[in-house]
Amino acid sequence: MKRIFSGIQPTGEIHIGNYLGAIQNWASLIDDYDCIYCIVDYHAITIDFDPGMMQSRIMETAIINIACGLDPDRCSLFVQSHVPEHTELTWIFNCITPIGELERMTQFKDKSKQHRHNINIGLLDYPALQAADILLYKAHFVPVGEDQFQHVELTREIARKFNRRFGETFPEPQVLPPDTPRILGLDGKKKMSKSMNNYVGLTEPEDEIWEKLRTAVTDEARKRRTDPGNPDRCNIFTIHTGFKSREDLEAIDRDCREAAIGCVDHKRILYDDMMAHLAPIRSRVRELRENVDYVKEALEKSARRCREIAVEVMDEVRAKTGIRPVN
Ligand code: AQP
């Protein structure tokens, strides 16, 4: 079986952008690939964080991912820091990655603006750690949202550099893109993000979800209820495509363009479709929150399995780079 690797940061509430852009896709792959999914806590500390919240966020991230379909019996789901080889391989990659390559990453530029007071080396080095995450398992495919494509391209570049310098070791992993495009936040402008207050969380109370949707930005050119709308410019419509097929949305598309429905009418339909889709996930989350030992054991079991792979690959890397004598 070909291997897949992807990760998610325990930086806050998992939102519908994470779900539509990544987790839903991950769940659909678990029977066809050897899937390794990782809660990347070392990535999460590259921005401001509260140490007292870290463990509960890791646990909540695990619970939501399992509830979304990452069945621990059919895929690996573990915590990055439980396999120390991730940071060890990062150091080796640091020594073959030009600083300029990291400085031109869009995410680094965006996050540097967002966290002006804390532009640390880890934030710059984020893609090298991500490359180590993926290559430590010699993964063939990386299912990620569009915002991460540039980092996977850099991972391929790092793999090529390593292979050229030290001999063929790593495959060049390819992106497995999701069906849904990048989901914008409720402001309709920036990417929906955990660390910006512009998201709809998967497990938020129903009334709060409705309130967020009710006040979300739509097609800004549509000033009055009687103006025709343009779904191509409407973030609510894009989010809706994550929960219903384009064919099923044809009537809404037409009614919106003809001003037969208003934005709030459309938001109500989206709310109903979204809540129906999320209901089984939300119910499973409630069950898993009552069964934390099961989740912890699943994380530990996966970490043991992943560590076995990681130790072997690191051994090969140490030998090829001359860090340990070749047997
Ligand atoms: N808005 C989005 N639309 C589509 N996909 C998204 N992803 C994140 N936001 C969107 C995908 O979710 C996966 C996990 O993301 P992450 O937690 O590792 O980091 P991120 O991309 O930085 O997500 P956030 O929510 O924006 O977190 P913060 O605010 O902490 O930085 C990735 O595959 C990503 O593509």
PDB file of N, CA and C in Angstrom, residues 157-257:
ATOM      1  N   GLU A 157      11.407  19.582  -2.897  1.00  0.00           N
ATOM      2  CA  GLU A 157      12.717  20.189  -3.169  1.00  0.00           C
ATOM      3  C   GLU A 157      13.751  19.692  -2.152  1.00  0.00           C
ATOM      4  N   ILE A 158      13.344  19.622  -0.887  1.00  0.00           N
ATOM      5  CA  ILE A 158      14.265  19.148   0.162  1.00  0.00           C
ATOM      6  C   ILE A 158      14.620  17.673  -0.080  1.00  0.00           C
ATOM      7  N   ALA A 159      13.618  16.887  -0.469  1.00  0.00           N
ATOM      8  CA  ALA A 159      13.872  15.464  -0.765  1.00  0.00           C
ATOM      9  C   ALA A 159      14.892  15.345  -1.902  1.00  0.00           C
ATOM     10  N   ARG A 160      14.686  16.158  -2.959  1.00  0.00           N
ATOM     11  CA  ARG A 160      15.612  16.123  -4.117  1.00  0.00           C
ATOM     12  C   ARG A 160      17.024  16.496  -3.687  1.00  0.00           C
ATOM     13  N   LYS A 161      17.123  17.562  -2.878  1.00  0.00           N
ATOM     14  CA  LYS A 161      18.444  18.033  -2.413  1.00  0.00           C
ATOM     15  C   LYS A 161      19.146  16.950  -1.605  1.00  0.00           C
ATOM     16  N   PHE A 162      18.394  16.351  -0.675  1.00  0.00           N
ATOM     17  CA  PHE A 162      18.987  15.312   0.172  1.00  0.00           C
ATOM     18  C   PHE A 162      19.460  14.148  -0.695  1.00  0.00           C
ATOM     19  N   ASN A 163      18.601  13.715  -1.607  1.00  0.00           N
ATOM     20  CA  ASN A 163      18.929  12.556  -2.445  1.00  0.00           C
ATOM     21  C   ASN A 163      20.171  12.818  -3.313  1.00  0.00           C
ATOM     22  N   ARG A 164      20.240  14.053  -3.844  1.00  0.00           N
ATOM     23  CA  ARG A 164      21.392  14.403  -4.698  1.00  0.00           C
ATOM     24  C   ARG A 164      22.691  14.367  -3.897  1.00  0.00           C
ATOM     25  N   ARG A 165      22.611  14.901  -2.679  1.00  0.00           N
ATOM     26  CA  ARG A 165      23.826  15.069  -1.870  1.00  0.00           C
ATOM     27  C   ARG A 165      24.257  13.775  -1.187  1.00  0.00           C
ATOM     28  N   PHE A 166      23.256  12.981  -0.713  1.00  0.00           N
ATOM     29  CA  PHE A 166      23.613  11.834   0.132  1.00  0.00           C
ATOM     30  C   PHE A 166      23.194  10.471  -0.449  1.00  0.00           C
ATOM     31  N   GLY A 167      22.589  10.489  -1.635  1.00  0.00           N
ATOM     32  CA  GLY A 167      22.137   9.227  -2.250  1.00  0.00           C
ATOM     33  C   GLY A 167      20.637   9.049  -2.074  1.00  0.00           C
ATOM     34  N   GLU A 168      20.086   8.308  -3.045  1.00  0.00           N
ATOM     35  CA  GLU A 168      18.624   8.148  -3.116  1.00  0.00           C
ATOM     36  C   GLU A 168      18.065   7.623  -1.786  1.00  0.00           C
ATOM     37  N   THR A 169      17.191   8.402  -1.159  1.00  0.00           N
ATOM     38  CA  THR A 169      16.634   8.031   0.145  1.00  0.00           C
ATOM     39  C   THR A 169      15.125   8.258   0.202  1.00  0.00           C
ATOM     40  N   PHE A 170      14.709   9.478  -0.199  1.00  0.00           N
ATOM     41  CA  PHE A 170      13.303   9.839  -0.005  1.00  0.00           C
ATOM     42  C   PHE A 170      12.541   9.885  -1.325  1.00  0.00           C
ATOM     43  N   PRO A 171      11.290   9.392  -1.338  1.00  0.00           N
ATOM     44  CA  PRO A 171      10.445   9.633  -2.517  1.00  0.00           C
ATOM     45  C   PRO A 171      10.010  11.101  -2.525  1.00  0.00           C
ATOM     46  N   GLU A 172       9.650  11.621  -3.708  1.00  0.00           N
ATOM     47  CA  GLU A 172       9.126  12.998  -3.750  1.00  0.00           C
ATOM     48  C   GLU A 172       7.626  12.935  -3.587  1.00  0.00           C
ATOM     49  N   PRO A 173       7.106  13.349  -2.437  1.00  0.00           N
ATOM     50  CA  PRO A 173       5.669  13.173  -2.189  1.00  0.00           C
ATOM     51  C   PRO A 173       4.817  14.110  -3.036  1.00  0.00           C
ATOM     52  N   GLN A 174       3.616  13.650  -3.334  1.00  0.00           N
ATOM     53  CA  GLN A 174       2.703  14.476  -4.138  1.00  0.00           C
ATOM     54  C   GLN A 174       1.491  14.888  -3.313  1.00  0.00           C
ATOM     55  N   VAL A 175       0.958  16.061  -3.648  1.00  0.00           N
ATOM     56  CA  VAL A 175      -0.258  16.541  -2.985  1.00  0.00           C
ATOM     57  C   VAL A 175      -1.458  15.737  -3.464  1.00  0.00           C
ATOM     58  N   LEU A 176      -2.348  15.399  -2.543  1.00  0.00           N
ATOM     59  CA  LEU A 176      -3.665  14.879  -2.924  1.00  0.00           C
ATOM     60  C   LEU A 176      -4.660  15.987  -2.593  1.00  0.00           C
ATOM     61  N   PRO A 177      -5.100  16.745  -3.580  1.00  0.00           N
ATOM     62  CA  PRO A 177      -5.929  17.912  -3.270  1.00  0.00           C
ATOM     63  C   PRO A 177      -7.352  17.516  -2.854  1.00  0.00           C
ATOM     64  N   PRO A 178      -7.994  18.316  -1.998  1.00  0.00           N
ATOM     65  CA  PRO A 178      -9.384  18.030  -1.624  1.00  0.00           C
ATOM     66  C   PRO A 178     -10.330  18.482  -2.737  1.00  0.00           C
ATOM     67  N   ASP A 179     -11.596  18.054  -2.682  1.00  0.00           N
ATOM     68  CA  ASP A 179     -12.576  18.494  -3.687  1.00  0.00           C
ATOM     69  C   ASP A 179     -12.990  19.949  -3.452  1.00  0.00           C
ATOM     70  N   THR A 180     -12.934  20.351  -2.198  1.00  0.00           N
ATOM     71  CA  THR A 180     -13.414  21.698  -1.850  1.00  0.00           C
ATOM     72  C   THR A 180     -12.251  22.687  -1.894  1.00  0.00           C
ATOM     73  N   PRO A 181     -12.492  23.907  -2.409  1.00  0.00           N
ATOM     74  CA  PRO A 181     -11.402  24.889  -2.420  1.00  0.00           C
ATOM     75  C   PRO A 181     -11.135  25.426  -1.019  1.00  0.00           C
ATOM     76  N   ARG A 182     -10.132  26.285  -0.907  1.00  0.00           N
ATOM     77  CA  ARG A 182      -9.817  26.944   0.367  1.00  0.00           C
ATOM     78  C   ARG A 182     -11.079  27.652   0.897  1.00  0.00           C
ATOM     79  N   ILE A 183     -11.357  27.430   2.153  1.00  0.00           N
ATOM     80  CA  ILE A 183     -12.545  28.046   2.751  1.00  0.00           C
ATOM     81  C   ILE A 183     -12.144  29.366   3.398  1.00  0.00           C
ATOM     82  N   LEU A 184     -12.846  30.418   3.002  1.00  0.00           N
ATOM     83  CA  LEU A 184     -12.544  31.714   3.611  1.00  0.00           C
ATOM     84  C   LEU A 184     -13.283  31.850   4.933  1.00  0.00           C
ATOM     85  N   GLY A 185     -12.780  32.752   5.766  1.00  0.00           N
ATOM     86  CA  GLY A 185     -13.420  32.998   7.058  1.00  0.00           C
ATOM     87  C   GLY A 185     -14.730  33.746   6.886  1.00  0.00           C
ATOM     88  N   LEU A 186     -15.393  34.023   8.012  1.00  0.00           N
ATOM     89  CA  LEU A 186     -16.718  34.646   7.974  1.00  0.00           C
ATOM     90  C   LEU A 186     -16.670  36.071   7.442  1.00  0.00           C
ATOM     91  N   ASP A 187     -15.458  36.657   7.435  1.00  0.00           N
ATOM     92  CA  ASP A 187     -15.296  37.990   6.845  1.00  0.00           C
ATOM     93  C   ASP A 187     -15.252  37.913   5.316  1.00  0.00           C
ATOM     94  N   GLY A 188     -15.161  36.685   4.779  1.00  0.00           N
ATOM     95  CA  GLY A 188     -15.148  36.501   3.324  1.00  0.00           C
ATOM     96  C   GLY A 188     -13.846  36.953   2.682  1.00  0.00           C
ATOM     97  N   LYS A 189     -12.818  37.211   3.483  1.00  0.00           N
ATOM     98  CA  LYS A 189     -11.575  37.767   2.908  1.00  0.00           C
ATOM     99  C   LYS A 189     -10.380  36.871   3.175  1.00  0.00           C
ATOM    100  N   LYS A 190     -10.099  36.624   4.466  1.00  0.00           N
ATOM    101  CA  LYS A 190      -8.921  35.819   4.803  1.00  0.00           C
ATOM    102  C   LYS A 190      -9.323  34.361   4.945  1.00  0.00           C
ATOM    103  N   LYS A 191      -8.333  33.479   4.837  1.00  0.00           N
ATOM    104  CA  LYS A 191      -8.544  32.050   5.047  1.00  0.00           C
ATOM    105  C   LYS A 191      -9.196  31.808   6.419  1.00  0.00           C
ATOM    106  N   MET A 192     -10.156  30.895   6.475  1.00  0.00           N
ATOM    107  CA  MET A 192     -10.706  30.526   7.781  1.00  0.00           C
ATOM    108  C   MET A 192      -9.580  29.880   8.587  1.00  0.00           C
ATOM    109  N   SER A 193      -9.344  30.377   9.809  1.00  0.00           N
ATOM    110  CA  SER A 193      -8.216  29.913  10.622  1.00  0.00           C
ATOM    111  C   SER A 193      -8.613  29.788  12.079  1.00  0.00           C
ATOM    112  N   LYS A 194      -8.000  28.789  12.728  1.00  0.00           N
ATOM    113  CA  LYS A 194      -8.253  28.624  14.164  1.00  0.00           C
ATOM    114  C   LYS A 194      -7.782  29.838  14.938  1.00  0.00           C
ATOM    115  N   SER A 195      -6.634  30.379  14.526  1.00  0.00           N
ATOM    116  CA  SER A 195      -6.040  31.446  15.317  1.00  0.00           C
ATOM    117  C   SER A 195      -6.594  32.832  14.975  1.00  0.00           C
ATOM    118  N   MET A 196      -7.539  32.883  14.020  1.00  0.00           N
ATOM    119  CA  MET A 196      -8.217  34.172  13.779  1.00  0.00           C
ATOM    120  C   MET A 196      -9.679  33.933  14.117  1.00  0.00           C
ATOM    121  N   ASN A 197     -10.312  34.911  14.690  1.00  0.00           N
ATOM    122  CA  ASN A 197     -11.689  34.643  15.117  1.00  0.00           C
ATOM    123  C   ASN A 197     -12.653  34.800  13.942  1.00  0.00           C
ATOM    124  N   ASN A 198     -12.487  33.943  12.941  1.00  0.00           N
ATOM    125  CA  ASN A 198     -13.298  34.064  11.722  1.00  0.00           C
ATOM    126  C   ASN A 198     -13.834  32.698  11.290  1.00  0.00           C
ATOM    127  N   TYR A 199     -13.970  31.787  12.265  1.00  0.00           N
ATOM    128  CA  TYR A 199     -14.300  30.407  11.887  1.00  0.00           C
ATOM    129  C   TYR A 199     -15.643  29.938  12.444  1.00  0.00           C
ATOM    130  N   VAL A 200     -16.106  28.813  11.863  1.00  0.00           N
ATOM    131  CA  VAL A 200     -17.237  28.077  12.435  1.00  0.00           C
ATOM    132  C   VAL A 200     -16.667  26.770  12.948  1.00  0.00           C
ATOM    133  N   GLY A 201     -16.681  26.581  14.248  1.00  0.00           N
ATOM    134  CA  GLY A 201     -16.115  25.363  14.845  1.00  0.00           C
ATOM    135  C   GLY A 201     -17.065  24.185  14.670  1.00  0.00           C
ATOM    136  N   LEU A 202     -16.470  22.995  14.479  1.00  0.00           N
ATOM    137  CA  LEU A 202     -17.302  21.807  14.233  1.00  0.00           C
ATOM    138  C   LEU A 202     -18.208  21.482  15.410  1.00  0.00           C
ATOM    139  N   THR A 203     -17.765  21.830  16.619  1.00  0.00           N
ATOM    140  CA  THR A 203     -18.557  21.397  17.780  1.00  0.00           C
ATOM    141  C   THR A 203     -19.136  22.576  18.562  1.00  0.00           C
ATOM    142  N   GLU A 204     -19.169  23.735  17.935  1.00  0.00           N
ATOM    143  CA  GLU A 204     -19.742  24.890  18.640  1.00  0.00           C
ATOM    144  C   GLU A 204     -21.246  24.694  18.868  1.00  0.00           C
ATOM    145  N   PRO A 205     -21.806  25.344  19.909  1.00  0.00           N
ATOM    146  CA  PRO A 205     -23.254  25.242  20.129  1.00  0.00           C
ATOM    147  C   PRO A 205     -24.041  25.742  18.906  1.00  0.00           C
ATOM    148  N   GLU A 206     -25.200  25.132  18.684  1.00  0.00           N
ATOM    149  CA  GLU A 206     -25.974  25.438  17.466  1.00  0.00           C
ATOM    150  C   GLU A 206     -26.316  26.917  17.341  1.00  0.00           C
ATOM    151  N   ASP A 207     -26.739  27.517  18.469  1.00  0.00           N
ATOM    152  CA  ASP A 207     -27.151  28.934  18.374  1.00  0.00           C
ATOM    153  C   ASP A 207     -25.958  29.831  18.019  1.00  0.00           C
ATOM    154  N   GLU A 208     -24.758  29.453  18.489  1.00  0.00           N
ATOM    155  CA  GLU A 208     -23.578  30.277  18.137  1.00  0.00           C
ATOM    156  C   GLU A 208     -23.215  30.112  16.667  1.00  0.00           C
ATOM    157  N   ILE A 209     -23.369  28.876  16.167  1.00  0.00           N
ATOM    158  CA  ILE A 209     -23.083  28.655  14.738  1.00  0.00           C
ATOM    159  C   ILE A 209     -24.035  29.494  13.890  1.00  0.00           C
ATOM    160  N   TRP A 210     -25.307  29.464  14.270  1.00  0.00           N
ATOM    161  CA  TRP A 210     -26.283  30.236  13.484  1.00  0.00           C
ATOM    162  C   TRP A 210     -25.949  31.723  13.534  1.00  0.00           C
ATOM    163  N   GLU A 211     -25.613  32.199  14.714  1.00  0.00           N
ATOM    164  CA  GLU A 211     -25.312  33.628  14.858  1.00  0.00           C
ATOM    165  C   GLU A 211     -24.105  34.006  13.983  1.00  0.00           C
ATOM    166  N   LYS A 212     -23.102  33.122  13.932  1.00  0.00           N
ATOM    167  CA  LYS A 212     -21.926  33.406  13.103  1.00  0.00           C
ATOM    168  C   LYS A 212     -22.303  33.440  11.616  1.00  0.00           C
ATOM    169  N   LEU A 213     -23.113  32.453  11.210  1.00  0.00           N
ATOM    170  CA  LEU A 213     -23.513  32.421   9.793  1.00  0.00           C
ATOM    171  C   LEU A 213     -24.396  33.618   9.454  1.00  0.00           C
ATOM    172  N   ARG A 214     -25.320  33.936  10.353  1.00  0.00           N
ATOM    173  CA  ARG A 214     -26.278  35.021  10.098  1.00  0.00           C
ATOM    174  C   ARG A 214     -25.556  36.345   9.807  1.00  0.00           C
ATOM    175  N   THR A 215     -24.434  36.538  10.480  1.00  0.00           N
ATOM    176  CA  THR A 215     -23.737  37.820  10.327  1.00  0.00           C
ATOM    177  C   THR A 215     -22.535  37.727   9.364  1.00  0.00           C
ATOM    178  N   ALA A 216     -22.372  36.567   8.704  1.00  0.00           N
ATOM    179  CA  ALA A 216     -21.209  36.387   7.807  1.00  0.00           C
ATOM    180  C   ALA A 216     -21.358  37.223   6.534  1.00  0.00           C
ATOM    181  N   VAL A 217     -20.221  37.631   5.985  1.00  0.00           N
ATOM    182  CA  VAL A 217     -20.206  38.428   4.752  1.00  0.00           C
ATOM    183  C   VAL A 217     -20.582  37.542   3.556  1.00  0.00           C
ATOM    184  N   THR A 218     -21.428  38.082   2.667  1.00  0.00           N
ATOM    185  CA  THR A 218     -21.805  37.341   1.435  1.00  0.00           C
ATOM    186  C   THR A 218     -21.256  38.129   0.231  1.00  0.00           C
ATOM    187  N   ASP A 219     -22.032  38.196  -0.839  1.00  0.00           N
ATOM    188  CA  ASP A 219     -21.625  38.981  -2.008  1.00  0.00           C
ATOM    189  C   ASP A 219     -21.787  40.459  -1.644  1.00  0.00           C
ATOM    190  N   GLU A 220     -20.656  41.153  -1.525  1.00  0.00           N
ATOM    191  CA  GLU A 220     -20.726  42.527  -0.994  1.00  0.00           C
ATOM    192  C   GLU A 220     -21.390  43.510  -1.959  1.00  0.00           C
ATOM    193  N   ALA A 221     -21.492  43.095  -3.247  1.00  0.00           N
ATOM    194  CA  ALA A 221     -22.146  43.982  -4.214  1.00  0.00           C
ATOM    195  C   ALA A 221     -23.669  43.961  -4.026  1.00  0.00           C
ATOM    196  N   ARG A 222     -24.165  42.961  -3.310  1.00  0.00           N
ATOM    197  CA  ARG A 222     -25.626  42.854  -3.109  1.00  0.00           C
ATOM    198  C   ARG A 222     -26.015  43.658  -1.877  1.00  0.00           C
ATOM    199  N   LYS A 223     -26.521  44.834  -2.104  1.00  0.00           N
ATOM    200  CA  LYS A 223     -26.778  45.752  -0.984  1.00  0.00           C
ATOM    201  C   LYS A 223     -28.167  45.531  -0.386  1.00  0.00           C
ATOM    202  N   ARG A 224     -29.176  45.247  -1.258  1.00  0.00           N
ATOM    203  CA  ARG A 224     -30.548  45.094  -0.787  1.00  0.00           C
ATOM    204  C   ARG A 224     -31.062  43.699  -1.112  1.00  0.00           C
ATOM    205  N   ARG A 225     -32.101  43.283  -0.409  1.00  0.00           N
ATOM    206  CA  ARG A 225     -32.735  41.971  -0.620  1.00  0.00           C
ATOM    207  C   ARG A 225     -33.192  41.805  -2.073  1.00  0.00           C
ATOM    208  N   THR A 226     -33.592  42.925  -2.693  1.00  0.00           N
ATOM    209  CA  THR A 226     -34.130  42.866  -4.070  1.00  0.00           C
ATOM    210  C   THR A 226     -33.028  42.869  -5.142  1.00  0.00           C
ATOM    211  N   ASP A 227     -31.787  43.149  -4.757  1.00  0.00           N
ATOM    212  CA  ASP A 227     -30.679  43.106  -5.737  1.00  0.00           C
ATOM    213  C   ASP A 227     -30.379  41.649  -6.107  1.00  0.00           C
ATOM    214  N   PRO A 228     -30.078  41.372  -7.376  1.00  0.00           N
ATOM    215  CA  PRO A 228     -29.643  40.002  -7.700  1.00  0.00           C
ATOM    216  C   PRO A 228     -28.270  39.719  -7.072  1.00  0.00           C
ATOM    217  N   GLY A 229     -28.068  38.496  -6.604  1.00  0.00           N
ATOM    218  CA  GLY A 229     -26.784  38.138  -5.993  1.00  0.00           C
ATOM    219  C   GLY A 229     -25.914  37.373  -6.983  1.00  0.00           C
ATOM    220  N   ASN A 230     -24.643  37.233  -6.659  1.00  0.00           N
ATOM    221  CA  ASN A 230     -23.728  36.459  -7.502  1.00  0.00           C
ATOM    222  C   ASN A 230     -23.042  35.380  -6.660  1.00  0.00           C
ATOM    223  N   PRO A 231     -23.516  34.122  -6.747  1.00  0.00           N
ATOM    224  CA  PRO A 231     -22.943  33.039  -5.935  1.00  0.00           C
ATOM    225  C   PRO A 231     -21.448  32.865  -6.140  1.00  0.00           C
ATOM    226  N   ASP A 232     -20.935  33.244  -7.334  1.00  0.00           N
ATOM    227  CA  ASP A 232     -19.493  33.091  -7.585  1.00  0.00           C
ATOM    228  C   ASP A 232     -18.658  33.998  -6.688  1.00  0.00           C
ATOM    229  N   ARG A 233     -19.308  35.036  -6.170  1.00  0.00           N
ATOM    230  CA  ARG A 233     -18.574  35.965  -5.290  1.00  0.00           C
ATOM    231  C   ARG A 233     -18.983  35.794  -3.826  1.00  0.00           C
ATOM    232  N   CYS A 234     -19.719  34.713  -3.537  1.00  0.00           N
ATOM    233  CA  CYS A 234     -20.310  34.580  -2.202  1.00  0.00           C
ATOM    234  C   CYS A 234     -19.664  33.429  -1.420  1.00  0.00           C
ATOM    235  N   ASN A 235     -19.067  33.770  -0.295  1.00  0.00           N
ATOM    236  CA  ASN A 235     -18.385  32.759   0.523  1.00  0.00           C
ATOM    237  C   ASN A 235     -19.375  31.742   1.102  1.00  0.00           C
ATOM    238  N   ILE A 236     -20.578  32.192   1.379  1.00  0.00           N
ATOM    239  CA  ILE A 236     -21.600  31.277   1.925  1.00  0.00           C
ATOM    240  C   ILE A 236     -21.894  30.190   0.885  1.00  0.00           C
ATOM    241  N   PHE A 237     -21.944  30.595  -0.383  1.00  0.00           N
ATOM    242  CA  PHE A 237     -22.183  29.619  -1.444  1.00  0.00           C
ATOM    243  C   PHE A 237     -21.009  28.630  -1.523  1.00  0.00           C
ATOM    244  N   THR A 238     -19.791  29.158  -1.443  1.00  0.00           N
ATOM    245  CA  THR A 238     -18.613  28.256  -1.494  1.00  0.00           C
ATOM    246  C   THR A 238     -18.661  27.260  -0.341  1.00  0.00           C
ATOM    247  N   ILE A 239     -18.964  27.749   0.859  1.00  0.00           N
ATOM    248  CA  ILE A 239     -19.030  26.829   2.007  1.00  0.00           C
ATOM    249  C   ILE A 239     -20.113  25.765   1.748  1.00  0.00           C
ATOM    250  N   HIS A 240     -21.210  26.212   1.144  1.00  0.00           N
ATOM    251  CA  HIS A 240     -22.313  25.278   0.886  1.00  0.00           C
ATOM    252  C   HIS A 240     -21.884  24.130  -0.037  1.00  0.00           C
ATOM    253  N   THR A 241     -20.963  24.426  -0.982  1.00  0.00           N
ATOM    254  CA  THR A 241     -20.516  23.369  -1.902  1.00  0.00           C
ATOM    255  C   THR A 241     -19.774  22.250  -1.150  1.00  0.00           C
ATOM    256  N   GLY A 242     -19.341  22.551   0.054  1.00  0.00           N
ATOM    257  CA  GLY A 242     -18.709  21.510   0.874  1.00  0.00           C
ATOM    258  C   GLY A 242     -19.720  20.547   1.472  1.00  0.00           C
ATOM    259  N   PHE A 243     -20.960  20.967   1.529  1.00  0.00           N
ATOM    260  CA  PHE A 243     -21.973  20.126   2.178  1.00  0.00           C
ATOM    261  C   PHE A 243     -23.033  19.613   1.202  1.00  0.00           C
ATOM    262  N   LYS A 244     -23.054  20.139  -0.010  1.00  0.00           N
ATOM    263  CA  LYS A 244     -24.009  19.697  -1.033  1.00  0.00           C
ATOM    264  C   LYS A 244     -23.358  19.753  -2.396  1.00  0.00           C
ATOM    265  N   SER A 245     -23.783  18.857  -3.307  1.00  0.00           N
ATOM    266  CA  SER A 245     -23.177  18.865  -4.644  1.00  0.00           C
ATOM    267  C   SER A 245     -23.636  20.102  -5.426  1.00  0.00           C
ATOM    268  N   ARG A 246     -22.863  20.459  -6.448  1.00  0.00           N
ATOM    269  CA  ARG A 246     -23.203  21.604  -7.308  1.00  0.00           C
ATOM    270  C   ARG A 246     -24.613  21.437  -7.895  1.00  0.00           C
ATOM    271  N   GLU A 247     -24.963  20.186  -8.310  1.00  0.00           N
ATOM    272  CA  GLU A 247     -26.293  19.962  -8.900  1.00  0.00           C
ATOM    273  C   GLU A 247     -27.385  20.294  -7.885  1.00  0.00           C
ATOM    274  N   ASP A 248     -27.163  19.844  -6.635  1.00  0.00           N
ATOM    275  CA  ASP A 248     -28.172  20.110  -5.612  1.00  0.00           C
ATOM    276  C   ASP A 248     -28.269  21.593  -5.272  1.00  0.00           C
ATOM    277  N   LEU A 249     -27.233  22.335  -5.657  1.00  0.00           N
ATOM    278  CA  LEU A 249     -27.246  23.771  -5.329  1.00  0.00           C
ATOM    279  C   LEU A 249     -27.737  24.625  -6.505  1.00  0.00           C
ATOM    280  N   GLU A 250     -28.117  23.943  -7.610  1.00  0.00           N
ATOM    281  CA  GLU A 250     -28.525  24.708  -8.795  1.00  0.00           C
ATOM    282  C   GLU A 250     -29.688  25.656  -8.518  1.00  0.00           C
ATOM    283  N   ALA A 251     -30.680  25.148  -7.767  1.00  0.00           N
ATOM    284  CA  ALA A 251     -31.869  25.960  -7.497  1.00  0.00           C
ATOM    285  C   ALA A 251     -31.489  27.196  -6.668  1.00  0.00           C
ATOM    286  N   ILE A 252     -30.599  26.996  -5.709  1.00  0.00           N
ATOM    287  CA  ILE A 252     -30.181  28.136  -4.871  1.00  0.00           C
ATOM    288  C   ILE A 252     -29.400  29.138  -5.715  1.00  0.00           C
ATOM    289  N   ASP A 253     -28.539  28.615  -6.576  1.00  0.00           N
ATOM    290  CA  ASP A 253     -27.748  29.466  -7.465  1.00  0.00           C
ATOM    291  C   ASP A 253     -28.693  30.357  -8.291  1.00  0.00           C
ATOM    292  N   ARG A 254     -29.714  29.717  -8.871  1.00  0.00           N
ATOM    293  CA  ARG A 254     -30.657  30.462  -9.730  1.00  0.00           C
ATOM    294  C   ARG A 254     -31.459  31.476  -8.897  1.00  0.00           C
ATOM    295  N   ASP A 255     -32.012  30.993  -7.762  1.00  0.00           N
ATOM    296  CA  ASP A 255     -32.856  31.875  -6.939  1.00  0.00           C
ATOM    297  C   ASP A 255     -32.072  33.079  -6.415  1.00  0.00           C
ATOM    298  N   CYS A 256     -30.802  32.848  -6.152  1.00  0.00           N
ATOM    299  CA  CYS A 256     -29.964  33.940  -5.658  1.00  0.00           C
ATOM    300  C   CYS A 256     -29.747  34.969  -6.773  1.00  0.00           C
ATOM    301  N   ARG A 257     -29.423  34.462  -7.973  1.00  0.00           N
ATOM    302  CA  ARG A 257     -29.180  35.377  -9.106  1.00  0.00           C
ATOM    303  C   ARG A 257     -30.437  36.159  -9.473  1.00  0.00           C
TER     304      ARG A 257
END
